[in-house]
Amino acid sequence: MAEELMEEASTAAAAATPFQLQFDKPIPFQIKMAEWNPEKDLLAMVTDDSKVLLHRFNWQRLWTISPGKHITSICWSPDGKIIALGTEDGLVLLHDVENGKMLRTIKSHDVAIVCLNWAEDDPLSRPDKDEFLSYEDRTTRFFPPAPVMPRIGGLSSGDTGLADENEEAIPEFCSASCQRFNILCSGGKDGCVCFSIFGIFPVGKININKIPISVESSGKRNYQLQDASISKVSLSRNLQKLVLLCYGKLVDTNSLSHNYETAALHCLYLDTSIFFNRKNELHQVSQQASSIQDLVEVVRASISLISKQWSNAMNLFREKFSALPNLIAAHGAESSSEDEFLSLLFGTRTSPALHQFLASSLGEAGLKRIAKAVDSAGREIRGVVSEHLQPAVEIISFRLAELRGLARWRSRFQIIGLDEKLIDGVTESIGMLVVQVERFSRVAATVLYLFQNFFTWVLKCVKILLNEPIDQVPAANSELVVIFLKFLLDKDPIKQLLEADERIDCDMDTARHVEQLVVFGGFTDTHFLERSLVKQFNELEDSLKEAFLMPFTTISSQIHCQGLLPLYPVTSADTLSSTCTLTSISFYKDEDSQPEESSYNLTGYVCFKIPDGSLNKRNCIGVIKDSGNCYTTLSMASLSGFLLHMPDEYECVDLSLYKDNQIVLLLSERSPSDSPGRSWMVMLQTQSFSFTPLSRTSPSNIYSLQKLAALNLQLDTDYGKVRSIPHTVSAPLAVSESRGVACVFSSRRHALVYILDEDEDEDEDEVSDME
C-alpha cells in the first residue's frame, strides 16, 4: 500500500512539474554521446559500439552509420548541415546530415580527439567598419560550377580525402561551409588543440604543455602544464577567447621546489583575438584555400581513375600479345614481335609463328575484345580530362591568382602568414600542371589514334588469314604502324606520364620552344616537361603545403594564454578520463550590453562537478564566471563563482549550461540496486545565486574554490524548475538551446524528451513534492 501511495505521489508530481514530457521511447542500444542539431529538430547519438544514429524530434530514425572507428567526440557545424566525429586515432570525420555519407576525413591529431567545438562568427560582433571589407568570390563569374569528384569504382577508402561514392560532396560542402566564417576546434588527449576554418582548412595548433602560463600573485615565476590532457574546449561566439578544461600538473619552470605534483583540473583561458581581428583576411584566404584543396582532390581522383582505366586496358593488351614471343621461340625463330609485324607490313607472307598467333591464339574475337577495351578506356580518359581534370586545374590556377593578388597586400595579409614568394611558387607549379594536362590530352589522343589504326590493319590481316592463305598484305598507313610498333610495344607514353618517377625525354626543338614559352610566361623552370604529369602534381601539392603552412604557423604563434585557474586536485585515475568528467562551458552576452550595439563582450561560464573528497567537498558542483574582456591578461578580479551542494540522497549524473544563464542538472537517487530509484531534472538561474569573487594570496594556495562555502540546493521552485523522472537516468544529458528541449536516457534504455521552455504563468504556483 505504501509503495502504491509513493508511486501515485510521484506520478502526481510529474504531472504537476513545469517541464512537459514530449515522449518516452524505448531504445535497443546504450548511448554514450548525444548532441542536438543547432538548426533542426534532429538528435545525433553515438552508441557504445560507435554507431552513429540520427533521429528526428518525433524519434523517427533517419539513418544509421558505422564509421568503422572508435568515436570519442561529436559536434555539429553551426548551420546544422555537417556532423563532426572525433576518433580514437586522431581523425575528424565530417558527415552529411542528409544521408550520413562521409564528406571529408582530416588527420588533425596523433592521439584520440576527446572534444570538439564548432563556433561561428556572430554578425552582432562585427564592427560597422567591416561592411566594406566583405569579400566576393569572383570565381563563379568566370567559370561554370566546379567539377565534381569522378566516380572511382574499386579505389579503397582513404585513396582520397573525400567520399568516393558521393560525387556531389565537394560543391555541397564548400557552398555550405563558406556562407559564414566558422572555426572547428578539436582537443586531443595529448594536450593539443587544433583550429580549422570551415572545418577543413587547418589554421592553427597549440600544445598547452608548451605554452607559458600566467598565474596571478606568482611574482616573476613562469609556469607550464605537464602531462596535460584536454577535457573540453569552447570558443566564444565573437571568436576572441577560448576556454579550455584540462587535467595536468602545474610546474614552476624556474624552481622545482614550487612544483605541484598532484594533477588537477585546470581552467585555461586563451586569447584567440587573432581570429576576430583578422577574420576578414582569414575568411578570404581560407575560402580560396579550402576550395583549392577540394579541387586538388578532384585532380588526384581524376589521375587515379585515368591510371586505373588505362592500366586495365594495357593489361589485357599485354596478356593477349604476350603469346607471340613464346610462339616465335617455339618455332625456332630469333626475331622479335616488332620484326614479325614489320615483315608482315612490308613483306608478302607471314611467318608460321605470326600466322598461328593471328589465326589461332588471338583470333578475330580476341582482337575485337582488346580494341573494345582500349576504345572504352580512351573514351573514359577523354571524359575525365575534359569534365574533371582540366576544369579543376584551370580553376585552381584562377584561385591561386586571387591568392597571389591578396599576398601582395602585405599590410593586411602578411600578419596572417600569406607569403608572396611562396604563393608565386605555387602559381608557377599550377601553370606547369595546366601545360602538363594539355600535353597529356594530346599524347593520349595520338596514342589512341595509333591503336585504332593498328587494330584496323591487324583485323584485316586476321580476316584474310582465317579465310585463305595470305598472298597480299592488306593496305595500311605504314608510317602509323611503324610509329605504333616503335613506341607502343617498347614504351607506353601514357603510362610514362602517369608514373611519379618517370623522366620524359624531349627533343632539342621542343626544349627550345619550351624555353621561349617559359620566358614569355614569366616562369623560372625550363625543365618541367621532363617531369611526368603525376610528378608535376606531386610538386604542386608540396608547394601548396609549404605555402599554407605559413598561415598555420603564424596564427598558432599568436594564440596566447591569458591565465589559468586551478579548479580542484585529482587523485583518482578514473577521474582523469574525459568521459567521467561532468563539465559544460558557454558564453552569454553581458547583461549591461545594449541591444543596439554592433559589437559586445561575452561573459564566459564554466560549470563542473567536483569529485567527492576533492577540496574536502562532497556532492558539489561549481560555477565560474569570467566577466573580463578579451584584450587583457586574465585577472582574478574578473573571476567569481559559487559552489552548490546537492541533496545527499542524490548524485549529479550530468549537467549542462543553458540559454539565459541557466543550468540544467540531472540528479539520480542513490538507492540500492534491487529497488527502483527516482531521478530529477532541475533548471536553475545563475542570477539567483551570489557569485563570490575569487582571490588568492600566494602561489601555494592555488585552489581558490576551496574557500567558497557550498550553498545547499533545495529542490523547490525558489531555486528553479524541478521535474520528477520516472526512471533511473544516466549520462548523457542532451540539451538544445535553439529548440528548448532536453533528452534524457534512462538505465532501462528509454529516451525521454522534455520541453524546457513554456509559459511561466502556467507554472508559477506549481511546487514539487520533493523535500
Coordinates of N, CA and C in Angstrom, one line a residue, residues 117 232-235 243-245 267 583-588 604-607 657:
N117 N 34.4 21.4 -30.8 CA 33.6 22.6 -30.7 C 33.7 23.4 -32.0
K232 N 37.7 19.5 -22.3 CA 36.7 20.3 -23.1 C 37.3 21.6 -23.6
V233 N 36.8 22.0 -24.8 CA 37.2 23.3 -25.3 C 35.9 24.0 -25.8
S234 N 35.9 25.4 -25.7 CA 34.8 26.1 -26.2 C 35.3 27.5 -26.7
L235 N 35.0 27.8 -27.9 CA 35.4 29.1 -28.5 C 34.2 30.0 -28.4
V243 N 38.1 29.0 -24.0 CA 38.1 28.4 -22.6 C 38.3 26.9 -22.7
L244 N 39.3 26.5 -22.0 CA 39.7 25.1 -22.1 C 39.8 24.4 -20.7
L245 N 39.3 23.3 -20.6 CA 39.4 22.5 -19.3 C 40.4 21.3 -19.6
C267 N 41.3 25.3 -15.5 CA 40.5 26.1 -16.5 C 41.5 27.1 -17.1
T583 N 31.3 18.4 -17.2 CA 31.6 19.8 -17.4 C 30.8 20.4 -18.5
S584 N 30.6 21.7 -18.5 CA 29.9 22.5 -19.5 C 30.5 23.9 -19.6
I585 N 30.6 24.4 -20.8 CA 31.1 25.8 -21.0 C 30.2 26.5 -21.9
S586 N 29.9 27.7 -21.6 CA 29.1 28.5 -22.5 C 29.4 30.0 -22.3
F587 N 28.9 30.8 -23.3 CA 29.2 32.2 -23.3 C 27.8 32.9 -23.5
Y588 N 27.6 34.0 -22.7 CA 26.4 34.8 -22.8 C 26.8 36.3 -22.9
G604 N 31.9 34.4 -19.9 CA 32.1 33.0 -20.0 C 31.7 32.3 -18.7
Y605 N 31.0 31.2 -18.9 CA 30.5 30.4 -17.7 C 31.1 29.0 -17.8
V606 N 31.6 28.5 -16.7 CA 32.1 27.1 -16.7 C 31.4 26.4 -15.5
C607 N 30.8 25.3 -15.8 CA 30.1 24.5 -14.8 C 30.7 23.1 -14.7
L657 N 25.1 23.8 -19.2 CA 24.7 25.2 -19.2 C 23.6 25.4 -20.3

